[in-house]
Structures are given as C-alpha cells and as structure tokens.
PDB file of C-alpha atoms and ligand atoms in Angstrom:
ATOM      1  CA  UNK H   1     100.198  80.567  90.658  1.00 90.00           C
ATOM      2  CA  UNK H   2     102.811  82.644  92.538  1.00 96.00           C
ATOM      3  CA  UNK H   3     101.853  84.308  95.818  1.00 98.00           C
ATOM      4  CA  UNK H   4     103.335  87.562  94.631  1.00 98.00           C
ATOM      5  CA  UNK H   5     104.323  88.715  91.178  1.00 97.00           C
ATOM      6  CA  UNK H   6     105.903  92.113  90.662  1.00 97.00           C
ATOM      7  CA  UNK H   7     106.605  93.252  87.116  1.00 97.00           C
ATOM      8  CA  UNK H   8     108.554  96.353  86.122  1.00 97.00           C
ATOM      9  CA  UNK H   9     107.642  98.379  89.181  1.00 97.00           C
ATOM     10  CA  UNK H  10     108.784 102.007  89.103  1.00 97.00           C
ATOM     11  CA  UNK H  11     108.290 104.578  91.818  1.00 96.00           C
ATOM     12  CA  UNK H  12     109.439 108.175  91.880  1.00 96.00           C
ATOM     13  CA  UNK H  13     108.816 110.230  95.015  1.00 94.00           C
ATOM     14  CA  UNK H  14     107.595 113.813  94.868  1.00 89.00           C
ATOM     15  CA  UNK H  15     111.157 115.084  95.282  1.00 90.00           C
ATOM     16  CA  UNK H  16     112.089 113.375  91.997  1.00 91.00           C
ATOM     17  CA  UNK H  17     113.912 110.488  93.654  1.00 94.00           C
ATOM     18  CA  UNK H  18     113.656 107.249  91.697  1.00 95.00           C
ATOM     19  CA  UNK H  19     113.248 104.714  94.516  1.00 97.00           C
ATOM     20  CA  UNK H  20     112.244 101.707  92.372  1.00 97.00           C
ATOM     21  CA  UNK H  21     113.730 101.449  88.918  1.00 97.00           C
ATOM     22  CA  UNK H  22     111.833  98.615  87.243  1.00 97.00           C
ATOM     23  CA  UNK H  23     111.676  95.897  89.891  1.00 97.00           C
ATOM     24  CA  UNK H  24     110.438  92.452  88.889  1.00 97.00           C
ATOM     25  CA  UNK H  25     110.264  89.460  91.152  1.00 96.00           C
ATOM     26  CA  UNK H  26     108.182  86.433  91.840  1.00 97.00           C
ATOM     27  CA  UNK H  27     107.562  84.764  95.182  1.00 98.00           C
ATOM     28  CA  UNK H  28     106.235  81.221  95.064  1.00 97.00           C
ATOM     29  CA  UNK H  29     103.369  80.284  97.356  1.00 98.00           C
ATOM     30  CA  UNK H  30     104.642  78.940 100.666  1.00 98.00           C
ATOM     31  CA  UNK H  31     108.125  80.428 100.284  1.00 98.00           C
ATOM     32  CA  UNK H  32     110.110  82.124 103.014  1.00 98.00           C
ATOM     33  CA  UNK H  33     111.523  84.966 100.948  1.00 98.00           C
ATOM     34  CA  UNK H  34     114.102  87.524 102.056  1.00 98.00           C
ATOM     35  CA  UNK H  35     114.417  90.981 100.525  1.00 98.00           C
ATOM     36  CA  UNK H  36     117.827  92.331 101.458  1.00 98.00           C
ATOM     37  CA  UNK H  37     119.736  95.483 100.614  1.00 96.00           C
ATOM     38  CA  UNK H  38     121.390  98.559 102.082  1.00 96.00           C
ATOM     39  CA  UNK H  39     119.594 101.536 103.618  1.00 96.00           C
ATOM     40  CA  UNK H  40     117.654 103.392 100.964  1.00 96.00           C
ATOM     41  CA  UNK H  41     117.721 100.474  98.483  1.00 97.00           C
ATOM     42  CA  UNK H  42     113.933 100.530  98.056  1.00 97.00           C
ATOM     43  CA  UNK H  43     112.775  97.620 100.246  1.00 96.00           C
ATOM     44  CA  UNK H  44     110.110  99.548 102.162  1.00 95.00           C
ATOM     45  CA  UNK H  45     109.020 101.369  99.004  1.00 95.00           C
ATOM     46  CA  UNK H  46     108.508  98.000  97.332  1.00 95.00           C
ATOM     47  CA  UNK H  47     106.379  96.726 100.212  1.00 95.00           C
ATOM     48  CA  UNK H  48     104.440  99.987 100.418  1.00 93.00           C
ATOM     49  CA  UNK H  49     103.807  99.925  96.677  1.00 92.00           C
ATOM     50  CA  UNK H  50     102.331  96.451  96.920  1.00 91.00           C
ATOM     51  CA  UNK H  51     100.055  97.448  99.776  1.00 90.00           C
ATOM     52  CA  UNK H  52      99.260 100.734  98.007  1.00 81.00           C
ATOM     53  CA  UNK H  53     100.665 103.144 100.539  1.00 77.00           C
ATOM     54  CA  UNK H  54     103.019 104.441  97.879  1.00 82.00           C
ATOM     55  CA  UNK H  55     101.282 104.170  94.537  1.00 86.00           C
ATOM     56  CA  UNK H  56     103.869 103.282  91.869  1.00 93.00           C
ATOM     57  CA  UNK H  57     104.330 105.202  88.600  1.00 94.00           C
ATOM     58  CA  UNK H  58     104.121 102.027  86.551  1.00 95.00           C
ATOM     59  CA  UNK H  59     104.336  98.272  86.754  1.00 96.00           C
ATOM     60  CA  UNK H  60     102.044  95.441  87.695  1.00 95.00           C
ATOM     61  CA  UNK H  61     101.613  93.576  90.966  1.00 95.00           C
ATOM     62  CA  UNK H  62      99.453  90.530  91.578  1.00 96.00           C
ATOM     63  CA  UNK H  63      98.770  88.702  94.818  1.00 96.00           C
ATOM     64  CA  UNK H  64      97.635  85.153  94.143  1.00 97.00           C
ATOM     65  CA  UNK H  65      96.538  86.364  90.723  1.00 96.00           C
ATOM     66  CA  UNK H  66      94.581  89.401  91.998  1.00 96.00           C
ATOM     67  CA  UNK H  67      95.707  92.765  90.682  1.00 94.00           C
ATOM     68  CA  UNK H  68      97.003  94.753  93.663  1.00 93.00           C
ATOM     69  CA  UNK H  69      95.601  97.985  92.249  1.00 91.00           C
ATOM     70  CA  UNK H  70      92.540  97.104  90.136  1.00 91.00           C
ATOM     71  CA  UNK H  71      91.375  94.501  92.663  1.00 93.00           C
ATOM     72  CA  UNK H  72      92.812  96.240  95.678  1.00 91.00           C
ATOM     73  CA  UNK H  73      90.381  94.997  98.312  1.00 91.00           C
ATOM     74  CA  UNK H  74      90.695  91.315  97.468  1.00 93.00           C
ATOM     75  CA  UNK H  75      94.460  91.500  97.016  1.00 94.00           C
ATOM     76  CA  UNK H  76      95.026  93.552 100.175  1.00 93.00           C
ATOM     77  CA  UNK H  77      92.948  91.232 102.310  1.00 94.00           C
ATOM     78  CA  UNK H  78      95.340  88.400 101.532  1.00 96.00           C
ATOM     79  CA  UNK H  79      98.295  90.370 102.887  1.00 97.00           C
ATOM     80  CA  UNK H  80      99.322  90.909 106.489  1.00 97.00           C
ATOM     81  CA  UNK H  81     101.894  93.640 107.096  1.00 96.00           C
ATOM     82  CA  UNK H  82     104.097  94.387 110.038  1.00 94.00           C
ATOM     83  CA  UNK H  83     105.555  97.746 108.942  1.00 92.00           C
ATOM     84  CA  UNK H  84     109.040  98.965 109.750  1.00 89.00           C
ATOM     85  CA  UNK H  85     107.774 102.027 111.601  1.00 90.00           C
ATOM     86  CA  UNK H  86     105.605 101.384 114.617  1.00 91.00           C
ATOM     87  CA  UNK H  87     102.237 102.791 113.576  1.00 92.00           C
ATOM     88  CA  UNK H  88      99.790 101.768 116.291  1.00 94.00           C
ATOM     89  CA  UNK H  89      96.933 104.077 117.120  1.00 93.00           C
ATOM     90  CA  UNK H  90      97.904 105.357 120.565  1.00 90.00           C
ATOM     91  CA  UNK H  91      94.310 105.986 121.587  1.00 93.00           C
ATOM     92  CA  UNK H  92      93.307 102.351 121.121  1.00 96.00           C
ATOM     93  CA  UNK H  93      93.917  99.531 123.568  1.00 97.00           C
ATOM     94  CA  UNK H  94      95.809  96.440 122.471  1.00 98.00           C
ATOM     95  CA  UNK H  95      92.615  94.453 122.006  1.00 97.00           C
ATOM     96  CA  UNK H  96      90.856  97.305 120.192  1.00 97.00           C
ATOM     97  CA  UNK H  97      93.798  97.561 117.781  1.00 97.00           C
ATOM     98  CA  UNK H  98      93.297  93.953 116.736  1.00 97.00           C
ATOM     99  CA  UNK H  99      89.499  94.153 116.544  1.00 97.00           C
ATOM    100  CA  UNK H 100      89.525  97.428 114.630  1.00 96.00           C
ATOM    101  CA  UNK H 101      91.925  95.969 112.096  1.00 95.00           C
ATOM    102  CA  UNK H 102      89.866  92.785 111.740  1.00 96.00           C
ATOM    103  CA  UNK H 103      86.745  94.935 111.201  1.00 95.00           C
ATOM    104  CA  UNK H 104      88.534  96.923 108.515  1.00 93.00           C
ATOM    105  CA  UNK H 105      89.121  93.685 106.600  1.00 93.00           C
ATOM    106  CA  UNK H 106      85.544  92.572 107.005  1.00 92.00           C
ATOM    107  CA  UNK H 107      86.163  89.748 109.473  1.00 95.00           C
ATOM    108  CA  UNK H 108      82.903  88.822 111.141  1.00 96.00           C
ATOM    109  CA  UNK H 109      82.702  89.998 114.799  1.00 96.00           C
ATOM    110  CA  UNK H 110      82.628  86.634 116.567  1.00 97.00           C
ATOM    111  CA  UNK H 111      85.439  85.282 114.444  1.00 97.00           C
ATOM    112  CA  UNK H 112      87.479  88.451 115.031  1.00 97.00           C
ATOM    113  CA  UNK H 113      87.053  88.071 118.809  1.00 97.00           C
ATOM    114  CA  UNK H 114      88.196  84.466 118.739  1.00 97.00           C
ATOM    115  CA  UNK H 115      91.139  85.222 116.510  1.00 97.00           C
ATOM    116  CA  UNK H 116      92.181  88.228 118.629  1.00 97.00           C
ATOM    117  CA  UNK H 117      91.993  86.088 121.768  1.00 97.00           C
ATOM    118  CA  UNK H 118      94.180  83.423 120.224  1.00 96.00           C
ATOM    119  CA  UNK H 119      96.765  85.992 119.097  1.00 97.00           C
ATOM    120  CA  UNK H 120      96.773  87.863 122.425  1.00 97.00           C
ATOM    121  CA  UNK H 121      97.515  84.536 124.055  1.00 96.00           C
ATOM    122  CA  UNK H 122     100.139  83.581 121.479  1.00 92.00           C
ATOM    123  CA  UNK H 123     102.012  86.876 121.885  1.00 92.00           C
ATOM    124  CA  UNK H 124     101.709  86.964 125.688  1.00 93.00           C
ATOM    125  CA  UNK H 125      99.549  90.101 125.538  1.00 96.00           C
ATOM    126  CA  UNK H 126      96.555  88.916 127.559  1.00 97.00           C
ATOM    127  CA  UNK H 127      97.538  91.006 130.592  1.00 97.00           C
ATOM    128  CA  UNK H 128      97.887  94.061 128.377  1.00 97.00           C
ATOM    129  CA  UNK H 129      94.676  93.722 126.409  1.00 97.00           C
ATOM    130  CA  UNK H 130      93.095  96.768 128.068  1.00 97.00           C
ATOM    131  CA  UNK H 131      96.277  98.861 127.994  1.00 97.00           C
ATOM    132  CA  UNK H 132      96.530 101.721 125.546  1.00 97.00           C
ATOM    133  CA  UNK H 133      99.237 100.962 122.992  1.00 97.00           C
ATOM    134  CA  UNK H 134     101.033 104.219 123.909  1.00 95.00           C
ATOM    135  CA  UNK H 135     101.846 102.765 127.340  1.00 96.00           C
ATOM    136  CA  UNK H 136     103.676  99.692 125.972  1.00 95.00           C
ATOM    137  CA  UNK H 137     107.403  99.085 125.593  1.00 91.00           C
ATOM    138  CA  UNK H 138     108.928  98.886 122.099  1.00 89.00           C
ATOM    139  CA  UNK H 139     109.076  95.076 122.175  1.00 88.00           C
ATOM    140  CA  UNK H 140     105.427  94.843 123.243  1.00 92.00           C
ATOM    141  CA  UNK H 141     104.429  97.214 120.438  1.00 93.00           C
ATOM    142  CA  UNK H 142     106.224  94.916 117.984  1.00 91.00           C
ATOM    143  CA  UNK H 143     104.219  91.991 119.349  1.00 93.00           C
ATOM    144  CA  UNK H 144     100.954  93.903 118.908  1.00 95.00           C
ATOM    145  CA  UNK H 145     101.964  94.788 115.331  1.00 94.00           C
ATOM    146  CA  UNK H 146     102.573  91.123 114.662  1.00 94.00           C
ATOM    147  CA  UNK H 147      99.252  90.049 116.111  1.00 96.00           C
ATOM    148  CA  UNK H 148      97.497  92.835 114.179  1.00 97.00           C
ATOM    149  CA  UNK H 149      99.124  91.684 110.929  1.00 97.00           C
ATOM    150  CA  UNK H 150      97.667  88.211 111.451  1.00 97.00           C
ATOM    151  CA  UNK H 151      94.205  88.955 112.764  1.00 97.00           C
ATOM    152  CA  UNK H 152      92.471  88.730 109.370  1.00 96.00           C
ATOM    153  CA  UNK H 153      94.181  85.409 108.527  1.00 95.00           C
ATOM    154  CA  UNK H 154      96.275  86.566 105.580  1.00 97.00           C
ATOM    155  CA  UNK H 155      97.945  84.218 103.094  1.00 97.00           C
ATOM    156  CA  UNK H 156     101.070  86.321 102.687  1.00 98.00           C
ATOM    157  CA  UNK H 157     102.907  88.072 105.481  1.00 98.00           C
ATOM    158  CA  UNK H 158     105.163  91.083 104.847  1.00 97.00           C
ATOM    159  CA  UNK H 159     107.583  91.650 107.668  1.00 97.00           C
ATOM    160  CA  UNK H 160     109.575  94.859 107.302  1.00 95.00           C
ATOM    161  CA  UNK H 161     112.492  94.602 109.728  1.00 94.00           C
ATOM    162  CA  UNK H 162     110.329  92.898 112.353  1.00 92.00           C
ATOM    163  CA  UNK H 163     113.132  92.278 114.813  1.00 91.00           C
ATOM    164  CA  UNK H 164     114.777  95.727 114.709  1.00 89.00           C
ATOM    165  CA  UNK H 165     115.228  96.882 118.281  1.00 83.00           C
ATOM    166  CA  UNK H 166     113.807  93.784 119.972  1.00 87.00           C
ATOM    167  CA  UNK H 167     115.683  91.815 122.626  1.00 90.00           C
ATOM    168  CA  UNK H 168     117.309  88.453 121.934  1.00 93.00           C
ATOM    169  CA  UNK H 169     114.601  86.421 123.636  1.00 92.00           C
ATOM    170  CA  UNK H 170     111.800  88.047 121.650  1.00 89.00           C
ATOM    171  CA  UNK H 171     113.818  87.773 118.448  1.00 93.00           C
ATOM    172  CA  UNK H 172     114.175  84.015 118.874  1.00 93.00           C
ATOM    173  CA  UNK H 173     110.550  83.596 119.793  1.00 90.00           C
ATOM    174  CA  UNK H 174     109.480  85.604 116.714  1.00 91.00           C
ATOM    175  CA  UNK H 175     111.770  83.449 114.574  1.00 94.00           C
ATOM    176  CA  UNK H 176     110.160  80.305 115.946  1.00 93.00           C
ATOM    177  CA  UNK H 177     106.710  81.696 115.361  1.00 91.00           C
ATOM    178  CA  UNK H 178     107.255  82.880 111.788  1.00 94.00           C
ATOM    179  CA  UNK H 179     108.928  79.605 110.911  1.00 96.00           C
ATOM    180  CA  UNK H 180     105.848  77.806 112.280  1.00 95.00           C
ATOM    181  CA  UNK H 181     103.548  80.046 110.204  1.00 94.00           C
ATOM    182  CA  UNK H 182     105.613  79.312 107.118  1.00 97.00           C
ATOM    183  CA  UNK H 183     105.537  75.573 107.779  1.00 97.00           C
ATOM    184  CA  UNK H 184     101.770  75.901 108.038  1.00 96.00           C
ATOM    185  CA  UNK H 185     101.780  77.208 104.441  1.00 96.00           C
ATOM    186  CA  UNK H 186     101.999  80.981 104.841  1.00 97.00           C
ATOM    187  CA  UNK H 187     104.144  82.830 102.318  1.00 98.00           C
ATOM    188  CA  UNK H 188     106.547  85.217 104.032  1.00 98.00           C
ATOM    189  CA  UNK H 189     108.402  88.221 102.652  1.00 98.00           C
ATOM    190  CA  UNK H 190     110.949  89.469 105.152  1.00 97.00           C
ATOM    191  CA  UNK H 191     113.256  92.453 105.016  1.00 97.00           C
ATOM    192  CA  UNK H 192     116.091  92.577 107.453  1.00 96.00           C
ATOM    193  CA  UNK H 193     119.551  94.027 107.973  1.00 95.00           C
ATOM    194  CA  UNK H 194     120.473  91.075 110.165  1.00 95.00           C
ATOM    195  CA  UNK H 195     122.051  88.722 107.683  1.00 96.00           C
ATOM    196  CA  UNK H 196     122.150  85.872 110.183  1.00 94.00           C
ATOM    197  CA  UNK H 197     118.369  86.232 110.387  1.00 95.00           C
ATOM    198  CA  UNK H 198     118.106  85.799 106.602  1.00 97.00           C
ATOM    199  CA  UNK H 199     120.514  82.850 106.800  1.00 96.00           C
ATOM    200  CA  UNK H 200     118.458  81.235 109.524  1.00 95.00           C
ATOM    201  CA  UNK H 201     115.009  81.758 108.010  1.00 97.00           C
ATOM    202  CA  UNK H 202     114.939  82.429 104.278  1.00 97.00           C
ATOM    203  CA  UNK H 203     114.901  79.824 101.506  1.00 97.00           C
ATOM    204  CA  UNK H 204     115.078  82.367  98.729  1.00 98.00           C
ATOM    205  CA  UNK H 205     116.584  85.818  98.617  1.00 97.00           C
ATOM    206  CA  UNK H 206     116.470  88.906  96.428  1.00 98.00           C
ATOM    207  CA  UNK H 207     119.125  91.564  96.809  1.00 98.00           C
ATOM    208  CA  UNK H 208     117.988  95.051  95.941  1.00 98.00           C
ATOM    209  CA  UNK H 209     120.299  97.984  95.424  1.00 97.00           C
ATOM    210  CA  UNK H 210     119.525 101.452  94.083  1.00 96.00           C
ATOM    211  CA  UNK H 211     115.956 100.439  93.269  1.00 97.00           C
ATOM    212  CA  UNK H 212     116.971  97.436  91.140  1.00 97.00           C
ATOM    213  CA  UNK H 213     117.134  93.738  91.837  1.00 97.00           C
ATOM    214  CA  UNK H 214     120.835  92.888  91.820  1.00 97.00           C
ATOM    215  CA  UNK H 215     120.499  89.136  92.416  1.00 97.00           C
ATOM    216  CA  UNK H 216     117.773  86.627  93.178  1.00 97.00           C
ATOM    217  CA  UNK H 217     117.753  82.923  93.849  1.00 97.00           C
ATOM    218  CA  UNK H 218     117.570  80.248  96.477  1.00 97.00           C
ATOM    219  CA  UNK H 219     120.043  80.754  99.277  1.00 96.00           C
ATOM    220  CA  UNK H 220     122.019  77.695  98.180  1.00 96.00           C
ATOM    221  CA  UNK H 221     122.139  78.666  94.500  1.00 97.00           C
ATOM    222  CA  UNK H 222     123.305  82.180  95.369  1.00 97.00           C
ATOM    223  CA  UNK H 223     126.052  80.847  97.639  1.00 97.00           C
ATOM    224  CA  UNK H 224     127.265  78.611  94.838  1.00 97.00           C
ATOM    225  CA  UNK H 225     127.008  81.329  92.202  1.00 97.00           C
ATOM    226  CA  UNK H 226     129.025  83.815  94.251  1.00 96.00           C
ATOM    227  CA  UNK H 227     131.423  81.287  95.789  1.00 97.00           C
ATOM    228  CA  UNK H 228     130.185  82.391  99.208  1.00 97.00           C
ATOM    229  CA  UNK H 229     130.008  80.469 102.480  1.00 96.00           C
ATOM    230  CA  UNK H 230     126.983  82.325 103.775  1.00 96.00           C
ATOM    231  CA  UNK H 231     124.378  84.985 103.004  1.00 96.00           C
ATOM    232  CA  UNK H 232     126.621  87.715 104.400  1.00 96.00           C
ATOM    233  CA  UNK H 233     129.324  86.893 101.849  1.00 97.00           C
ATOM    234  CA  UNK H 234     126.766  86.801  99.028  1.00 97.00           C
ATOM    235  CA  UNK H 235     125.490  90.208 100.179  1.00 97.00           C
ATOM    236  CA  UNK H 236     128.948  91.742 100.345  1.00 96.00           C
ATOM    237  CA  UNK H 237     129.802  90.443  96.870  1.00 96.00           C
ATOM    238  CA  UNK H 238     126.619  91.700  95.243  1.00 95.00           C
ATOM    239  CA  UNK H 239     125.887  95.003  96.960  1.00 92.00           C
TER     240      UNK H 239
HETATM  241  P1  ATP C 301     116.096 101.046 104.978  1.00 55.56           P
HETATM  242  O1  ATP C 301     116.873  99.779 104.948  1.00 55.56           O
HETATM  243  O2  ATP C 301     116.928 102.224 105.424  1.00 55.56           O
HETATM  244  O3  ATP C 301     114.769 100.936 105.661  1.00 55.56           O
HETATM  245  P2  ATP C 301     114.835 100.799 102.326  1.00 55.56           P
HETATM  246  O4  ATP C 301     115.583  99.840 101.448  1.00 55.56           O
HETATM  247  O5  ATP C 301     113.597 100.320 102.963  1.00 55.56           O
HETATM  248  O6  ATP C 301     115.831 101.425 103.410  1.00 55.56           O
HETATM  249  P3  ATP C 301     113.213 102.929 101.252  1.00 55.56           P
HETATM  250  O7  ATP C 301     112.735 103.374 102.586  1.00 55.56           O
HETATM  251  O8  ATP C 301     112.310 102.230 100.344  1.00 55.56           O
HETATM  252  O9  ATP C 301     114.548 102.059 101.420  1.00 55.56           O
HETATM  253  O10 ATP C 301     113.799 104.222 100.520  1.00 55.56           O
HETATM  254  C1  ATP C 301     114.208 104.198  99.143  1.00 55.56           C
HETATM  255  C2  ATP C 301     114.594 105.615  98.726  1.00 55.56           C
HETATM  256  O11 ATP C 301     113.411 106.406  98.673  1.00 55.56           O
HETATM  257  C3  ATP C 301     115.539 106.317  99.706  1.00 55.56           C
HETATM  258  O12 ATP C 301     116.452 107.086  98.964  1.00 55.56           O
HETATM  259  C4  ATP C 301     114.611 107.189 100.526  1.00 55.56           C
HETATM  260  O13 ATP C 301     115.284 108.348 100.975  1.00 55.56           O
HETATM  261  C5  ATP C 301     113.541 107.545  99.517  1.00 55.56           C
HETATM  262  N1  ATP C 301     112.226 107.778 100.154  1.00 55.56           N
HETATM  263  C6  ATP C 301     111.535 106.915 100.926  1.00 55.56           C
HETATM  264  N2  ATP C 301     110.352 107.438 101.305  1.00 55.56           N
HETATM  265  C7  ATP C 301     110.291 108.667 100.741  1.00 55.56           C
HETATM  266  C8  ATP C 301     109.315 109.712 100.739  1.00 55.56           C
HETATM  267  N3  ATP C 301     108.160 109.582 101.389  1.00 55.56           N
HETATM  268  N4  ATP C 301     109.599 110.839 100.055  1.00 55.56           N
HETATM  269  C9  ATP C 301     110.776 110.970  99.368  1.00 55.56           C
HETATM  270  N5  ATP C 301     111.733 110.026  99.319  1.00 55.56           N
HETATM  271  C10 ATP C 301     111.503 108.890  99.990  1.00 55.56           C
END
C-alpha cells in the first residue's frame, strides 16, 4: 500500500485561479520524495489539499489507504507537517506548542511529555522551552516547527521548504536528521527550491508546473531520461 496516493486532484481558488489541474501521484512507503517546481506551480496547494487546509474541488487522496477527506482524523494523524509559512502561536511557549499539538492529535499526556522532551533535546531547544515562540529567531522557529511536526509520531512527514532562510549549519543538521528519520522508515515529502538539497536527499522526484505533474520518477531514471547530469539539469529541461 502506498503512503500517499493522489488521484486527479483539482483545486480552484476563490479568485478563479486553477492551482491544481488534475494532479495524480503515488509515494511509496519509506520513500524520500521531492516535489519540485517553480514559484506558483502548486506545491503548497497540493500539500494543503492533502492536509485539508485547502479543500480541493475534486480528486481523491489516501494516506496509507485512509481517505484524507472521508476519514480525515485517521489520515491526518499519520501526517506531520512543517509548513512553508511560520505559523507558531506567539502566545504559547516552545514546550506548550509541542504539548498543545500532541493533545490535538490525541496523544496521551505522559507520552506527549516524554516525546516533547526528546524532541526539545534533539533540536537543542531545552534552554528555550519556557520562551514564547514570538521571542525566537527564524532558525529557532523552524526547529520548533520541526519538533511540532513530529510530536505525534507521524508516519509521513511533509516538509514545505523546511530550509528556506536557515543558516548552513542548521541546514546540514536538518538534512542529517531527516535522512535519519527516513532511514528509520518514515516517508518524506519535501518541497524545495534548492536543487542541491533534492539531489542530496531525494530518491524520487515529481516536477510540477502550472498545476500539472510534468515528470515523475526516481532521480536516476529521470537523469537518464533527460540526458541530465544532475537534478538541476532535469529541472531546467522539464520546467
Ligand atoms: P512557491 O514555490 O512560490 O511556494 P507553490 O508551488 O507552493 O509556490 P502555491 O503556493 O501552491 O505554489 O500556489 C499555486 C497558485 O495558487 C499560485 O498562482 C498562487 O498565486 C495561487 N494561490 C495560492 N494560494 C492562494 C489563495 N489562498 N488564494 C488565491 N490564489 C492562491
């Protein structure tokens, strides 16, 4: 069973803009999958449609076989999201952000505490646990968003431009960490404009342009198909 199956997804925004024009794709369980494409291609809309922040006009989405709309709660609980826009509640502390999120997904209190502790440690946020998120730097906020995405132990992680605006050191440490998560069996869907990041991390890639999938395949197959030396050349040939 695939981790994620998207079939014929269409989304028109209120202003009449067709952001997704019949997108279909399948992400195998355990894959490190990259969704690449220019600004406005529909990457965030696709992610938001799956997590129901932008209800699509039509199409079907399943997460490990659960219908993302009809069985929203079960499907959504299996997904962790680090959104493109920083969306932390500025009135909560770092620790409260994690616990609140865990509570929302029904994680039992003791387990949530333990998991939050582990993630605060992992993301070097222990000293900041009592700080309100509004007082943190951009890179720290990214770390909190990461920890928050993982606090309910999801099976699939959606990372929407997770390393935009972070320094080199944090970027490399996030790369190491998400690679570790993937090796531990977590399915990862990453969007990024840094093509070297996709080259470094992703096994499989889909290129989206104008709300349609323009190419999809393993990194190696795509390079061969497009006579390209790297992901950047594939991208430039397709988009
Ligand atoms: P980027 O790489 O710039 O983040 P993206 O591939 O994630 O882009 P989306 O953010 O999904 O692209 O946007 C797809 C299209 O939908 C764009 O033309 C965008 O202007 C439009 N769009 C996105 N959100 C809305 C909205 N809330 N209302 C109207 N149009 C929107």
